[in-house]
mmCIF file of C-alpha atoms and ligand atoms in Angstrom:
data_model
loop_
_atom_site.group_PDB
_atom_site.id
_atom_site.type_symbol
_atom_site.label_atom_id
_atom_site.label_comp_id
_atom_site.label_asym_id
_atom_site.label_seq_id
_atom_site.Cartn_x
_atom_site.Cartn_y
_atom_site.Cartn_z
ATOM 1 C CA MET A 1 85.577 -21.494 126.227
ATOM 2 C CA TYR A 2 88.789 -20.122 126.026
ATOM 3 C CA ILE A 3 91.816 -22.272 125.483
ATOM 4 C CA LEU A 4 95.677 -21.114 125.922
ATOM 5 C CA VAL A 5 97.996 -22.621 124.048
ATOM 6 C CA VAL A 6 101.545 -22.449 124.753
ATOM 7 C CA ASN A 7 104.928 -23.355 122.854
ATOM 8 C CA ALA A 8 107.897 -23.184 125.608
ATOM 9 C CA GLY A 9 111.501 -22.469 124.100
ATOM 10 C CA SER A 10 114.586 -22.146 126.259
ATOM 11 C CA SER A 11 114.288 -18.529 126.081
ATOM 12 C CA SER A 12 110.908 -17.523 124.677
ATOM 13 C CA LEU A 13 107.254 -18.997 125.327
ATOM 14 C CA LYS A 14 104.887 -18.218 122.376
ATOM 15 C CA TYR A 15 101.256 -18.122 123.348
ATOM 16 C CA GLN A 16 97.945 -18.126 121.460
ATOM 17 C CA LEU A 17 94.359 -17.866 123.239
ATOM 18 C CA PHE A 18 91.786 -19.377 121.308
ATOM 19 C CA ASP A 19 88.226 -18.580 121.694
ATOM 20 C CA MET A 20 86.864 -22.225 121.186
ATOM 21 C CA ASP A 21 83.308 -20.930 120.496
ATOM 22 C CA THR A 22 84.312 -19.260 117.073
ATOM 23 C CA GLN A 23 87.775 -21.048 116.823
ATOM 24 C CA GLU A 24 89.341 -17.489 116.543
ATOM 25 C CA VAL A 25 92.601 -16.398 117.810
ATOM 26 C CA ALA A 26 91.863 -13.743 120.702
ATOM 27 C CA ALA A 27 95.400 -12.728 121.492
ATOM 28 C CA LYS A 28 98.803 -14.174 120.426
ATOM 29 C CA GLY A 29 102.333 -13.165 121.550
ATOM 30 C CA ASN A 30 105.754 -14.294 122.864
ATOM 31 C CA CYS A 31 107.418 -13.760 126.074
ATOM 32 C CA ASP A 32 110.998 -13.692 124.557
ATOM 33 C CA ARG A 33 114.515 -13.538 125.985
ATOM 34 C CA ILE A 34 113.563 -15.058 129.312
ATOM 35 C CA GLY A 35 116.217 -15.431 131.492
ATOM 36 C CA ILE A 36 118.242 -12.800 129.517
ATOM 37 C CA ASP A 37 116.392 -9.323 129.869
ATOM 38 C CA GLY A 38 112.701 -10.004 128.718
ATOM 39 C CA LYS A 39 111.145 -8.751 125.911
ATOM 40 C CA LEU A 40 107.120 -9.129 125.372
ATOM 41 C CA THR A 41 105.167 -8.946 122.038
ATOM 42 C CA HIS A 42 101.513 -9.071 122.424
ATOM 43 C CA THR A 43 98.501 -8.723 119.948
ATOM 44 C CA ALA A 44 94.731 -8.914 120.957
ATOM 45 C CA ALA A 45 92.141 -9.194 118.385
ATOM 46 C CA GLY A 46 91.301 -5.850 117.157
ATOM 47 C CA LYS A 47 93.930 -3.886 119.050
ATOM 48 C CA ASP A 48 97.160 -2.922 118.179
ATOM 49 C CA LYS A 49 100.298 -4.936 118.520
ATOM 50 C CA ILE A 50 102.289 -3.901 122.002
ATOM 51 C CA GLN A 51 105.839 -4.475 122.529
ATOM 52 C CA LYS A 52 107.651 -3.805 126.019
ATOM 53 C CA ASP A 53 110.636 -4.637 127.560
ATOM 54 C CA ILE A 54 109.720 -6.657 130.815
ATOM 55 C CA SER A 55 111.952 -8.594 133.138
ATOM 56 C CA MET A 56 111.353 -12.445 132.854
ATOM 57 C CA PRO A 57 113.945 -14.153 134.622
ATOM 58 C CA THR A 58 112.041 -17.607 134.729
ATOM 59 C CA HIS A 59 109.417 -19.393 132.559
ATOM 60 C CA SER A 60 106.903 -19.043 135.488
ATOM 61 C CA GLN A 61 107.394 -15.084 135.588
ATOM 62 C CA ALA A 62 107.125 -15.197 131.779
ATOM 63 C CA VAL A 63 103.750 -17.066 132.429
ATOM 64 C CA SER A 64 102.562 -14.486 135.026
ATOM 65 C CA VAL A 65 103.665 -11.493 132.446
ATOM 66 C CA LEU A 66 101.227 -13.328 130.039
ATOM 67 C CA ILE A 67 98.360 -13.649 132.220
ATOM 68 C CA ASP A 68 98.726 -9.987 133.269
ATOM 69 C CA THR A 69 98.496 -9.156 129.682
ATOM 70 C CA LEU A 70 95.618 -11.272 128.838
ATOM 71 C CA THR A 71 93.874 -9.699 131.567
ATOM 72 C CA ASP A 72 95.033 -6.016 131.304
ATOM 73 C CA LYS A 73 92.247 -3.542 130.682
ATOM 74 C CA GLU A 74 93.782 -1.726 127.799
ATOM 75 C CA TYR A 75 95.566 -4.642 125.773
ATOM 76 C CA GLY A 76 93.705 -7.782 127.134
ATOM 77 C CA CYS A 77 90.723 -9.555 125.949
ATOM 78 C CA ILE A 78 89.710 -11.359 129.210
ATOM 79 C CA SER A 79 88.712 -10.110 132.506
ATOM 80 C CA SER A 80 90.184 -13.037 134.839
ATOM 81 C CA MET A 81 92.368 -16.088 134.438
ATOM 82 C CA SER A 82 89.392 -18.442 135.444
ATOM 83 C CA GLU A 83 88.090 -17.848 132.016
ATOM 84 C CA ILE A 84 91.290 -19.963 130.707
ATOM 85 C CA SER A 85 89.567 -23.485 130.632
ATOM 86 C CA ALA A 86 92.628 -25.478 129.941
ATOM 87 C CA VAL A 87 96.130 -25.053 128.579
ATOM 88 C CA GLY A 88 97.634 -26.827 125.641
ATOM 89 C CA HIS A 89 101.266 -27.381 125.421
ATOM 90 C CA ARG A 90 103.002 -28.025 122.187
ATOM 91 C CA ILE A 91 105.543 -31.057 122.894
ATOM 92 C CA VAL A 92 108.007 -31.553 120.576
ATOM 93 C CA HIS A 93 108.946 -35.227 121.403
ATOM 94 C CA GLY A 94 106.868 -37.712 123.548
ATOM 95 C CA GLY A 95 108.964 -40.485 122.836
ATOM 96 C CA PRO A 96 107.386 -44.195 123.117
ATOM 97 C CA TRP A 97 105.686 -42.925 126.452
ATOM 98 C CA LEU A 98 103.569 -40.190 125.252
ATOM 99 C CA ILE A 99 101.861 -41.318 122.056
ATOM 100 C CA LYS A 100 98.557 -39.412 122.384
ATOM 101 C CA SER A 101 97.189 -36.076 123.825
ATOM 102 C CA VAL A 102 96.915 -36.363 127.462
ATOM 103 C CA ARG A 103 95.885 -34.612 130.767
ATOM 104 C CA VAL A 104 99.188 -33.686 132.725
ATOM 105 C CA ASP A 105 99.232 -35.639 136.022
ATOM 106 C CA ASP A 106 102.525 -37.017 137.971
ATOM 107 C CA GLU A 107 102.754 -39.871 135.889
ATOM 108 C CA VAL A 108 102.541 -37.969 132.435
ATOM 109 C CA LEU A 109 105.393 -35.436 133.743
ATOM 110 C CA ALA A 110 107.568 -38.275 134.867
ATOM 111 C CA ASP A 111 107.011 -39.712 131.251
ATOM 112 C CA LEU A 112 108.061 -36.615 129.873
ATOM 113 C CA GLU A 113 111.161 -36.564 132.231
ATOM 114 C CA LYS A 114 111.987 -39.633 130.272
ATOM 115 C CA CYS A 115 112.158 -37.678 126.668
ATOM 116 C CA ARG A 116 114.849 -35.362 127.902
ATOM 117 C CA ASP A 117 117.519 -38.036 126.912
ATOM 118 C CA LEU A 118 115.732 -37.868 123.447
ATOM 119 C CA ALA A 119 115.235 -34.334 122.867
ATOM 120 C CA PRO A 120 117.163 -32.228 125.682
ATOM 121 C CA LEU A 121 116.888 -29.270 123.728
ATOM 122 C CA HIS A 122 113.178 -29.138 123.429
ATOM 123 C CA THR A 123 111.918 -30.884 126.863
ATOM 124 C CA VAL A 124 113.711 -28.981 129.373
ATOM 125 C CA PRO A 125 111.981 -25.852 128.283
ATOM 126 C CA HIS A 126 108.747 -27.773 127.863
ATOM 127 C CA LEU A 127 108.893 -28.929 131.106
ATOM 128 C CA LEU A 128 109.697 -25.641 132.313
ATOM 129 C CA GLY A 129 106.780 -23.838 130.527
ATOM 130 C CA ILE A 130 104.808 -26.766 132.291
ATOM 131 C CA LYS A 131 105.607 -26.040 135.350
ATOM 132 C CA GLY A 132 105.590 -22.518 135.194
ATOM 133 C CA CYS A 133 101.794 -22.613 133.741
ATOM 134 C CA MET A 134 101.213 -24.784 136.873
ATOM 135 C CA GLU A 135 102.521 -22.721 139.247
ATOM 136 C CA VAL A 136 100.580 -19.515 137.884
ATOM 137 C CA MET A 137 97.569 -21.385 137.136
ATOM 138 C CA PRO A 138 97.232 -24.159 139.575
ATOM 139 C CA GLU A 139 93.485 -24.836 138.876
ATOM 140 C CA THR A 140 93.530 -24.936 135.591
ATOM 141 C CA PRO A 141 93.630 -28.181 133.804
ATOM 142 C CA GLN A 142 97.291 -28.696 131.394
ATOM 143 C CA VAL A 143 97.291 -30.969 128.123
ATOM 144 C CA LEU A 144 100.119 -31.783 126.476
ATOM 145 C CA VAL A 145 99.909 -32.211 122.641
ATOM 146 C CA MET A 146 102.764 -34.198 121.173
ATOM 147 C CA ASP A 147 104.576 -33.472 117.718
ATOM 148 C CA THR A 148 105.343 -37.216 117.281
ATOM 149 C CA ALA A 149 101.971 -38.641 118.092
ATOM 150 C CA PHE A 150 100.242 -38.458 114.424
ATOM 151 C CA HIS A 151 102.850 -40.885 113.343
ATOM 152 C CA GLN A 152 102.561 -43.736 115.958
ATOM 153 C CA THR A 153 100.367 -45.503 113.686
ATOM 154 C CA MET A 154 103.776 -46.331 111.326
ATOM 155 C CA PRO A 155 104.224 -50.012 110.835
ATOM 156 C CA PRO A 156 107.557 -51.568 112.255
ATOM 157 C CA GLU A 157 109.139 -51.855 108.918
ATOM 158 C CA ALA A 158 109.090 -48.142 108.622
ATOM 159 C CA TYR A 159 110.204 -46.870 111.974
ATOM 160 C CA THR A 160 112.660 -49.562 112.462
ATOM 161 C CA TYR A 161 116.576 -48.400 112.096
ATOM 162 C CA PRO A 162 118.920 -51.502 110.758
ATOM 163 C CA ILE A 163 120.793 -51.387 113.991
ATOM 164 C CA PRO A 164 121.289 -54.144 116.600
ATOM 165 C CA HIS A 165 117.901 -54.876 117.877
ATOM 166 C CA GLU A 166 119.170 -54.595 121.743
ATOM 167 C CA LEU A 167 120.873 -51.017 121.270
ATOM 168 C CA ALA A 168 117.568 -49.847 119.671
ATOM 169 C CA GLU A 169 115.353 -51.198 122.756
ATOM 170 C CA LYS A 170 117.983 -49.960 125.230
ATOM 171 C CA TYR A 171 118.036 -46.299 123.840
ATOM 172 C CA LYS A 172 114.177 -46.417 122.219
ATOM 173 C CA ILE A 173 115.980 -45.748 118.740
ATOM 174 C CA ARG A 174 113.682 -45.664 116.269
ATOM 175 C CA ARG A 175 111.705 -43.467 113.598
ATOM 176 C CA TYR A 176 109.359 -41.155 115.468
ATOM 177 C CA GLY A 177 108.788 -38.360 113.138
ATOM 178 C CA PHE A 178 107.826 -34.723 113.864
ATOM 179 C CA HIS A 179 105.504 -31.978 112.804
ATOM 180 C CA GLY A 180 102.724 -34.495 113.395
ATOM 181 C CA THR A 181 100.173 -32.075 114.444
ATOM 182 C CA SER A 182 100.636 -30.422 111.066
ATOM 183 C CA HIS A 183 100.594 -33.550 109.139
ATOM 184 C CA ARG A 184 97.475 -34.386 110.824
ATOM 185 C CA TYR A 185 95.803 -31.124 110.527
ATOM 186 C CA VAL A 186 96.711 -30.693 106.808
ATOM 187 C CA SER A 187 95.640 -34.331 105.851
ATOM 188 C CA GLY A 188 92.633 -34.015 107.765
ATOM 189 C CA LYS A 189 91.625 -30.840 105.753
ATOM 190 C CA ALA A 190 92.544 -32.743 102.355
ATOM 191 C CA ILE A 191 90.393 -35.603 103.551
ATOM 192 C CA GLU A 192 87.339 -33.270 103.866
ATOM 193 C CA TYR A 193 88.367 -31.515 100.834
ATOM 194 C CA LEU A 194 88.447 -34.831 98.679
ATOM 195 C CA GLY A 195 85.346 -35.987 100.659
ATOM 196 C CA ASN A 196 87.416 -39.413 100.458
ATOM 197 C CA PRO A 197 88.128 -40.548 103.995
ATOM 198 C CA ASN A 198 90.353 -43.272 102.203
ATOM 199 C CA ALA A 199 92.520 -40.817 100.501
ATOM 200 C CA LYS A 200 96.057 -41.533 99.770
ATOM 201 C CA ILE A 201 98.159 -38.620 100.633
ATOM 202 C CA VAL A 202 101.519 -37.562 100.848
ATOM 203 C CA THR A 203 101.663 -34.121 102.968
ATOM 204 C CA CYS A 204 104.723 -31.962 102.413
ATOM 205 C CA HIS A 205 105.569 -29.401 105.646
ATOM 206 C CA LEU A 206 108.364 -27.605 104.334
ATOM 207 C CA GLY A 207 109.501 -24.484 106.440
ATOM 208 C CA ASN A 208 112.952 -23.911 107.991
ATOM 209 C CA GLY A 209 112.169 -27.666 109.292
ATOM 210 C CA SER A 210 110.740 -29.771 106.672
ATOM 211 C CA SER A 211 109.248 -33.328 106.593
ATOM 212 C CA ILE A 212 107.047 -35.070 104.459
ATOM 213 C CA SER A 213 104.540 -37.783 105.307
ATOM 214 C CA ALA A 214 102.568 -40.757 103.830
ATOM 215 C CA VAL A 215 98.862 -40.807 105.145
ATOM 216 C CA ASP A 216 96.728 -43.668 103.879
ATOM 217 C CA GLY A 217 93.199 -43.352 104.736
ATOM 218 C CA GLY A 218 93.902 -40.669 107.719
ATOM 219 C CA LYS A 219 96.626 -42.553 109.493
ATOM 220 C CA CYS A 220 100.379 -41.794 109.052
ATOM 221 C CA VAL A 221 102.391 -44.787 107.339
ATOM 222 C CA ASP A 222 105.665 -43.287 106.867
ATOM 223 C CA THR A 223 107.411 -39.996 107.366
ATOM 224 C CA SER A 224 110.777 -38.342 106.494
ATOM 225 C CA MET A 225 111.960 -37.168 109.789
ATOM 226 C CA GLY A 226 113.374 -40.073 112.046
ATOM 227 C CA PHE A 227 114.513 -40.370 115.864
ATOM 228 C CA THR A 228 115.535 -36.556 115.808
ATOM 229 C CA PRO A 229 114.243 -34.067 113.285
ATOM 230 C CA LEU A 230 117.467 -33.928 111.313
ATOM 231 C CA GLU A 231 116.629 -36.938 108.920
ATOM 232 C CA GLY A 232 114.594 -36.224 105.646
ATOM 233 C CA VAL A 233 114.951 -33.528 102.973
ATOM 234 C CA ILE A 234 117.329 -30.625 103.108
ATOM 235 C CA MET A 235 116.117 -27.986 105.422
ATOM 236 C CA GLY A 236 117.301 -24.279 106.418
ATOM 237 C CA SER A 237 120.473 -25.333 108.151
ATOM 238 C CA ARG A 238 119.727 -29.015 108.953
ATOM 239 C CA CYS A 239 121.624 -31.783 106.738
ATOM 240 C CA GLY A 240 118.610 -33.861 106.309
ATOM 241 C CA ALA A 241 119.610 -37.533 105.551
ATOM 242 C CA VAL A 242 123.123 -37.896 104.703
ATOM 243 C CA ASP A 243 125.227 -41.148 104.710
ATOM 244 C CA PRO A 244 125.981 -41.656 107.998
ATOM 245 C CA ALA A 245 129.935 -42.635 107.411
ATOM 246 C CA ILE A 246 130.071 -39.024 106.400
ATOM 247 C CA ILE A 247 129.941 -38.007 110.222
ATOM 248 C CA PRO A 248 132.700 -39.414 111.684
ATOM 249 C CA PHE A 249 135.002 -39.128 108.550
ATOM 250 C CA LEU A 250 134.595 -35.297 109.222
ATOM 251 C CA MET A 251 134.850 -35.191 112.715
ATOM 252 C CA GLU A 252 138.094 -36.908 112.105
ATOM 253 C CA LYS A 253 139.536 -34.655 109.336
ATOM 254 C CA GLU A 254 138.402 -31.623 110.741
ATOM 255 C CA ASN A 255 138.694 -32.350 114.145
ATOM 256 C CA ILE A 256 135.126 -31.673 115.321
ATOM 257 C CA PRO A 257 134.326 -32.840 118.735
ATOM 258 C CA VAL A 258 131.122 -34.754 119.376
ATOM 259 C CA SER A 259 129.522 -31.920 121.465
ATOM 260 C CA GLU A 260 130.023 -29.702 118.284
ATOM 261 C CA MET A 261 128.588 -32.003 115.604
ATOM 262 C CA GLY A 262 125.162 -31.654 116.550
ATOM 263 C CA ASN A 263 125.533 -27.881 116.284
ATOM 264 C CA TRP A 264 127.208 -28.534 112.991
ATOM 265 C CA MET A 265 124.612 -30.940 111.621
ATOM 266 C CA ASN A 266 121.802 -28.659 112.726
ATOM 267 C CA LYS A 267 123.082 -25.031 112.116
ATOM 268 C CA LYS A 268 125.843 -25.109 109.251
ATOM 269 C CA CYS A 269 124.135 -27.543 106.850
ATOM 270 C CA GLY A 270 121.013 -27.475 104.295
ATOM 271 C CA PHE A 271 120.396 -24.394 102.238
ATOM 272 C CA LEU A 272 122.970 -22.511 104.459
ATOM 273 C CA GLY A 273 125.644 -24.920 103.917
ATOM 274 C CA VAL A 274 125.140 -25.735 100.307
ATOM 275 C CA SER A 275 124.607 -22.267 99.083
ATOM 276 C CA GLY A 276 126.793 -20.381 101.427
ATOM 277 C CA VAL A 277 123.956 -17.625 101.199
ATOM 278 C CA SER A 278 121.557 -18.265 103.756
ATOM 279 C CA SER A 279 119.156 -20.689 105.542
ATOM 280 C CA ASP A 280 115.949 -18.743 104.053
ATOM 281 C CA LEU A 281 114.695 -19.859 101.056
ATOM 282 C CA ARG A 282 113.534 -16.360 99.834
ATOM 283 C CA GLU A 283 117.478 -15.198 100.026
ATOM 284 C CA ILE A 284 118.318 -18.169 98.360
ATOM 285 C CA GLU A 285 115.948 -17.410 95.681
ATOM 286 C CA ALA A 286 117.321 -13.664 95.646
ATOM 287 C CA ALA A 287 120.812 -15.161 95.094
ATOM 288 C CA ILE A 288 119.454 -17.596 92.285
ATOM 289 C CA ASN A 289 118.110 -14.451 90.388
ATOM 290 C CA GLU A 290 121.899 -13.105 90.569
ATOM 291 C CA GLY A 291 123.147 -16.022 88.933
ATOM 292 C CA ASN A 292 124.371 -17.897 92.135
ATOM 293 C CA GLU A 293 124.852 -21.557 90.993
ATOM 294 C CA ARG A 294 125.625 -22.744 94.598
ATOM 295 C CA ALA A 295 122.054 -21.247 95.414
ATOM 296 C CA THR A 296 120.461 -22.988 92.589
ATOM 297 C CA LEU A 297 121.852 -26.125 93.593
ATOM 298 C CA ALA A 298 120.297 -25.717 97.024
ATOM 299 C CA PHE A 299 117.007 -25.125 95.414
ATOM 300 C CA ASN A 300 117.233 -27.938 93.336
ATOM 301 C CA VAL A 301 118.189 -30.553 95.787
ATOM 302 C CA LEU A 302 115.066 -29.765 97.793
ATOM 303 C CA ALA A 303 112.916 -30.344 95.060
ATOM 304 C CA TYR A 304 114.583 -33.483 93.663
ATOM 305 C CA GLN A 305 114.052 -34.807 97.024
ATOM 306 C CA ILE A 306 110.465 -34.166 97.470
ATOM 307 C CA LYS A 307 110.030 -35.508 94.040
ATOM 308 C CA LYS A 308 111.884 -38.950 95.393
ATOM 309 C CA TYR A 309 109.755 -39.061 98.488
ATOM 310 C CA ILE A 310 106.692 -38.568 96.712
ATOM 311 C CA GLY A 311 107.556 -41.606 94.474
ATOM 312 C CA SER A 312 108.772 -43.903 97.270
ATOM 313 C CA TYR A 313 105.499 -43.058 99.384
ATOM 314 C CA THR A 314 103.309 -43.658 96.428
ATOM 315 C CA ALA A 315 104.938 -47.288 96.343
ATOM 316 C CA ALA A 316 104.373 -47.553 100.067
ATOM 317 C CA MET A 317 100.753 -46.712 99.902
ATOM 318 C CA ASN A 318 100.126 -48.559 96.390
ATOM 319 C CA GLY A 319 98.793 -45.362 95.266
ATOM 320 C CA LEU A 320 98.250 -41.628 95.404
ATOM 321 C CA ASP A 321 95.068 -39.351 95.381
ATOM 322 C CA CYS A 322 96.567 -35.969 96.706
ATOM 323 C CA ILE A 323 99.600 -34.121 97.745
ATOM 324 C CA VAL A 324 99.522 -31.411 100.167
ATOM 325 C CA PHE A 325 101.725 -28.299 100.401
ATOM 326 C CA THR A 326 102.032 -26.451 103.871
ATOM 327 C CA ALA A 327 104.231 -24.428 105.873
ATOM 328 C CA GLY A 328 106.193 -21.053 105.212
ATOM 329 C CA ILE A 329 107.847 -22.422 101.930
ATOM 330 C CA GLY A 330 105.158 -25.032 101.035
ATOM 331 C CA GLU A 331 102.472 -22.722 101.411
ATOM 332 C CA ASN A 332 104.371 -19.621 99.654
ATOM 333 C CA ASN A 333 106.931 -20.778 97.268
ATOM 334 C CA SER A 334 105.181 -21.640 93.903
ATOM 335 C CA ASP A 335 108.765 -22.592 92.248
ATOM 336 C CA ILE A 336 109.565 -25.163 94.696
ATOM 337 C CA ARG A 337 105.977 -26.661 94.043
ATOM 338 C CA ARG A 338 106.384 -26.357 90.123
ATOM 339 C CA LEU A 339 109.972 -28.060 90.091
ATOM 340 C CA ALA A 340 109.279 -30.921 92.335
ATOM 341 C CA LEU A 341 106.239 -31.790 90.544
ATOM 342 C CA GLU A 342 107.842 -31.162 87.063
ATOM 343 C CA ASN A 343 107.859 -34.446 84.829
ATOM 344 C CA MET A 344 105.437 -36.418 86.928
ATOM 345 C CA SER A 345 102.610 -36.999 84.582
ATOM 346 C CA PHE A 346 103.461 -40.569 84.979
ATOM 347 C CA TYR A 347 102.115 -40.764 88.333
ATOM 348 C CA GLY A 348 99.029 -38.840 87.001
ATOM 349 C CA ILE A 349 100.287 -35.503 88.642
ATOM 350 C CA GLU A 350 99.649 -32.246 86.227
ATOM 351 C CA LEU A 351 100.013 -28.948 87.778
ATOM 352 C CA ASP A 352 98.040 -25.793 86.649
ATOM 353 C CA GLU A 353 100.898 -23.417 86.577
ATOM 354 C CA GLU A 354 98.463 -20.502 86.582
ATOM 355 C CA LYS A 355 96.938 -21.501 89.722
ATOM 356 C CA ASN A 356 99.911 -22.376 91.061
ATOM 357 C CA ARG A 357 101.227 -18.796 90.994
ATOM 358 C CA GLN A 358 98.010 -17.378 92.351
ATOM 359 C CA ARG A 359 98.034 -16.708 96.028
ATOM 360 C CA ASP A 360 95.055 -18.307 98.412
ATOM 361 C CA VAL A 361 94.209 -20.991 96.046
ATOM 362 C CA VAL A 362 93.641 -24.526 97.587
ATOM 363 C CA GLU A 363 93.538 -26.782 94.248
ATOM 364 C CA ILE A 364 96.486 -25.903 92.164
ATOM 365 C CA SER A 365 96.323 -29.248 89.703
ATOM 366 C CA THR A 366 94.846 -29.135 86.327
ATOM 367 C CA GLU A 367 90.995 -30.471 86.284
ATOM 368 C CA ASN A 368 92.499 -33.545 84.480
ATOM 369 C CA SER A 369 95.316 -34.297 86.988
ATOM 370 C CA ARG A 370 94.424 -37.703 88.478
ATOM 371 C CA VAL A 371 96.406 -36.722 91.694
ATOM 372 C CA LYS A 372 94.971 -33.501 93.140
ATOM 373 C CA VAL A 373 97.512 -30.998 94.447
ATOM 374 C CA LEU A 374 96.390 -28.891 97.331
ATOM 375 C CA VAL A 375 98.157 -25.992 99.025
ATOM 376 C CA ILE A 376 96.564 -25.973 102.657
ATOM 377 C CA PRO A 377 97.766 -23.564 105.236
ATOM 378 C CA THR A 378 98.828 -25.400 108.512
ATOM 379 C CA ASN A 379 97.477 -24.494 111.856
ATOM 380 C CA GLU A 380 99.157 -26.338 114.623
ATOM 381 C CA GLU A 381 97.896 -24.270 117.411
ATOM 382 C CA LEU A 382 94.556 -24.935 116.556
ATOM 383 C CA VAL A 383 94.696 -28.694 116.779
ATOM 384 C CA ILE A 384 96.559 -28.104 119.786
ATOM 385 C CA ALA A 385 93.635 -26.068 121.312
ATOM 386 C CA SER A 386 90.931 -28.668 119.955
ATOM 387 C CA ASP A 387 92.573 -31.664 121.492
ATOM 388 C CA THR A 388 92.889 -29.835 125.013
ATOM 389 C CA MET A 389 89.259 -28.629 124.528
ATOM 390 C CA LYS A 390 88.240 -32.429 124.165
ATOM 391 C CA ILE A 391 90.329 -33.685 126.833
ATOM 392 C CA VAL A 392 89.143 -31.414 129.481
ATOM 393 C CA SER A 393 85.532 -31.568 128.046
ATOM 394 C CA GLU A 394 85.660 -35.661 128.268
ATOM 395 C CA SER A 395 87.297 -35.675 132.055
HETATM 396 P P1 ADP B 1 109.514 -22.608 110.898
HETATM 397 O O1 ADP B 1 109.959 -24.145 110.377
HETATM 398 O O2 ADP B 1 110.433 -22.091 111.514
HETATM 399 O O3 ADP B 1 108.147 -22.443 111.309
HETATM 400 P P2 ADP B 1 108.457 -21.272 108.541
HETATM 401 O O4 ADP B 1 107.285 -22.370 108.148
HETATM 402 O O5 ADP B 1 107.919 -20.014 108.911
HETATM 403 O O6 ADP B 1 109.627 -21.895 109.241
HETATM 404 O O7 ADP B 1 109.367 -21.478 107.313
HETATM 405 C C1 ADP B 1 110.403 -20.540 106.774
HETATM 406 C C2 ADP B 1 110.700 -20.660 105.601
HETATM 407 O O8 ADP B 1 109.572 -20.338 104.837
HETATM 408 C C3 ADP B 1 111.599 -19.612 104.776
HETATM 409 O O9 ADP B 1 112.820 -20.511 104.244
HETATM 410 C C4 ADP B 1 111.123 -18.558 104.071
HETATM 411 O O10 ADP B 1 111.997 -18.145 103.074
HETATM 412 C C5 ADP B 1 109.927 -19.233 103.694
HETATM 413 N N1 ADP B 1 108.716 -18.535 103.605
HETATM 414 C C6 ADP B 1 108.121 -17.746 104.729
HETATM 415 N N2 ADP B 1 107.146 -17.054 104.404
HETATM 416 C C7 ADP B 1 107.484 -16.790 103.092
HETATM 417 C C8 ADP B 1 106.638 -16.123 102.066
HETATM 418 N N3 ADP B 1 105.714 -15.078 102.538
HETATM 419 N N4 ADP B 1 107.091 -16.042 100.581
HETATM 420 C C9 ADP B 1 107.793 -16.995 100.433
HETATM 421 N N5 ADP B 1 108.714 -17.750 101.249
HETATM 422 C C10 ADP B 1 108.705 -17.813 102.659
#
């Protein structure tokens, strides 16, 4: 059984085709520069990567290109579109309406339309991607898997912002949380590894966008991202949590209009803003090695904030059995893991510095560490494919 996983952005459509019998990726690629000029990158398992300039003025045309490529005799891996049993779409924001993975019908599409207001930059391209797939593959079931869904189990005291209740209700303002598919995947893997379904886990998804979650017995009880993916720890170019008064203060002082402020908070802050070097932590580290103090500060801010979240989530869960690091930084940057977990023996956290430096080691805490520290590569696409398969098999 083949499941196609699609992640539609404003000018790109990333895809992975899963062979669900083996859970392996049969092919993956990206239809990029949609509506501009069109560039396809595609790799089928065991074959060479191809790159092609190919016109794709709309998302529908991008879907046609990807189907032609998947079924191409030379570059493809399936003989016809009918071999694809279903398509799973990654959806960033499901709002209060789409709270678990669901098969697309008119009602579901209407619910997703309502999310436009909450996350226009993501929802509009998602809708284009879904409608493109429905046009090109009208017989194939489509399933939505939301980044916000895993966080729906948070209690009200964790998801409520202290603003007037009526306004929160009217505009659906609450903590939603993001990267839920990743937090769900790595916490599930950690539970398996520990053999303890009741484990209290802090999952640290650290990439260009970063979020930290508290997962108690497999259920999310709190998470650092909020109403939008801007809240929480310092990120590549996003500010994370700041005193809200800073925003109107700067708007007034610097004459920044509302229309630009979102861009400023998303693109000009974080590592980039603090260091002045880059939003990429590898470049920050290179600058640190050259003695750049602002780069060092950006790095230290992230480590310190991770430490604070671990502390507060340990309190929230009344205990801690395991910390998981994942995503680009979490999986690859041993220095941030070391610095974030330094001086936490009080909590029963002891890092094995040698194991921490090695690659492909899952457990990086010492044998005596009461809290296990794990590095688990995330696989959001596999979760989307698995949910999609489950939903279409049941219906
Ligand atoms: P996104 O949130 O866009 O999916 P990633 O999870 O790929 O981002 O994370 C990007 C961050 O991870 C960058 O700051 C980058 O420096 C870091 N990173 C990614 N790969 C590596 C690597 N192999 N070694 C060190 N750092 C890495």
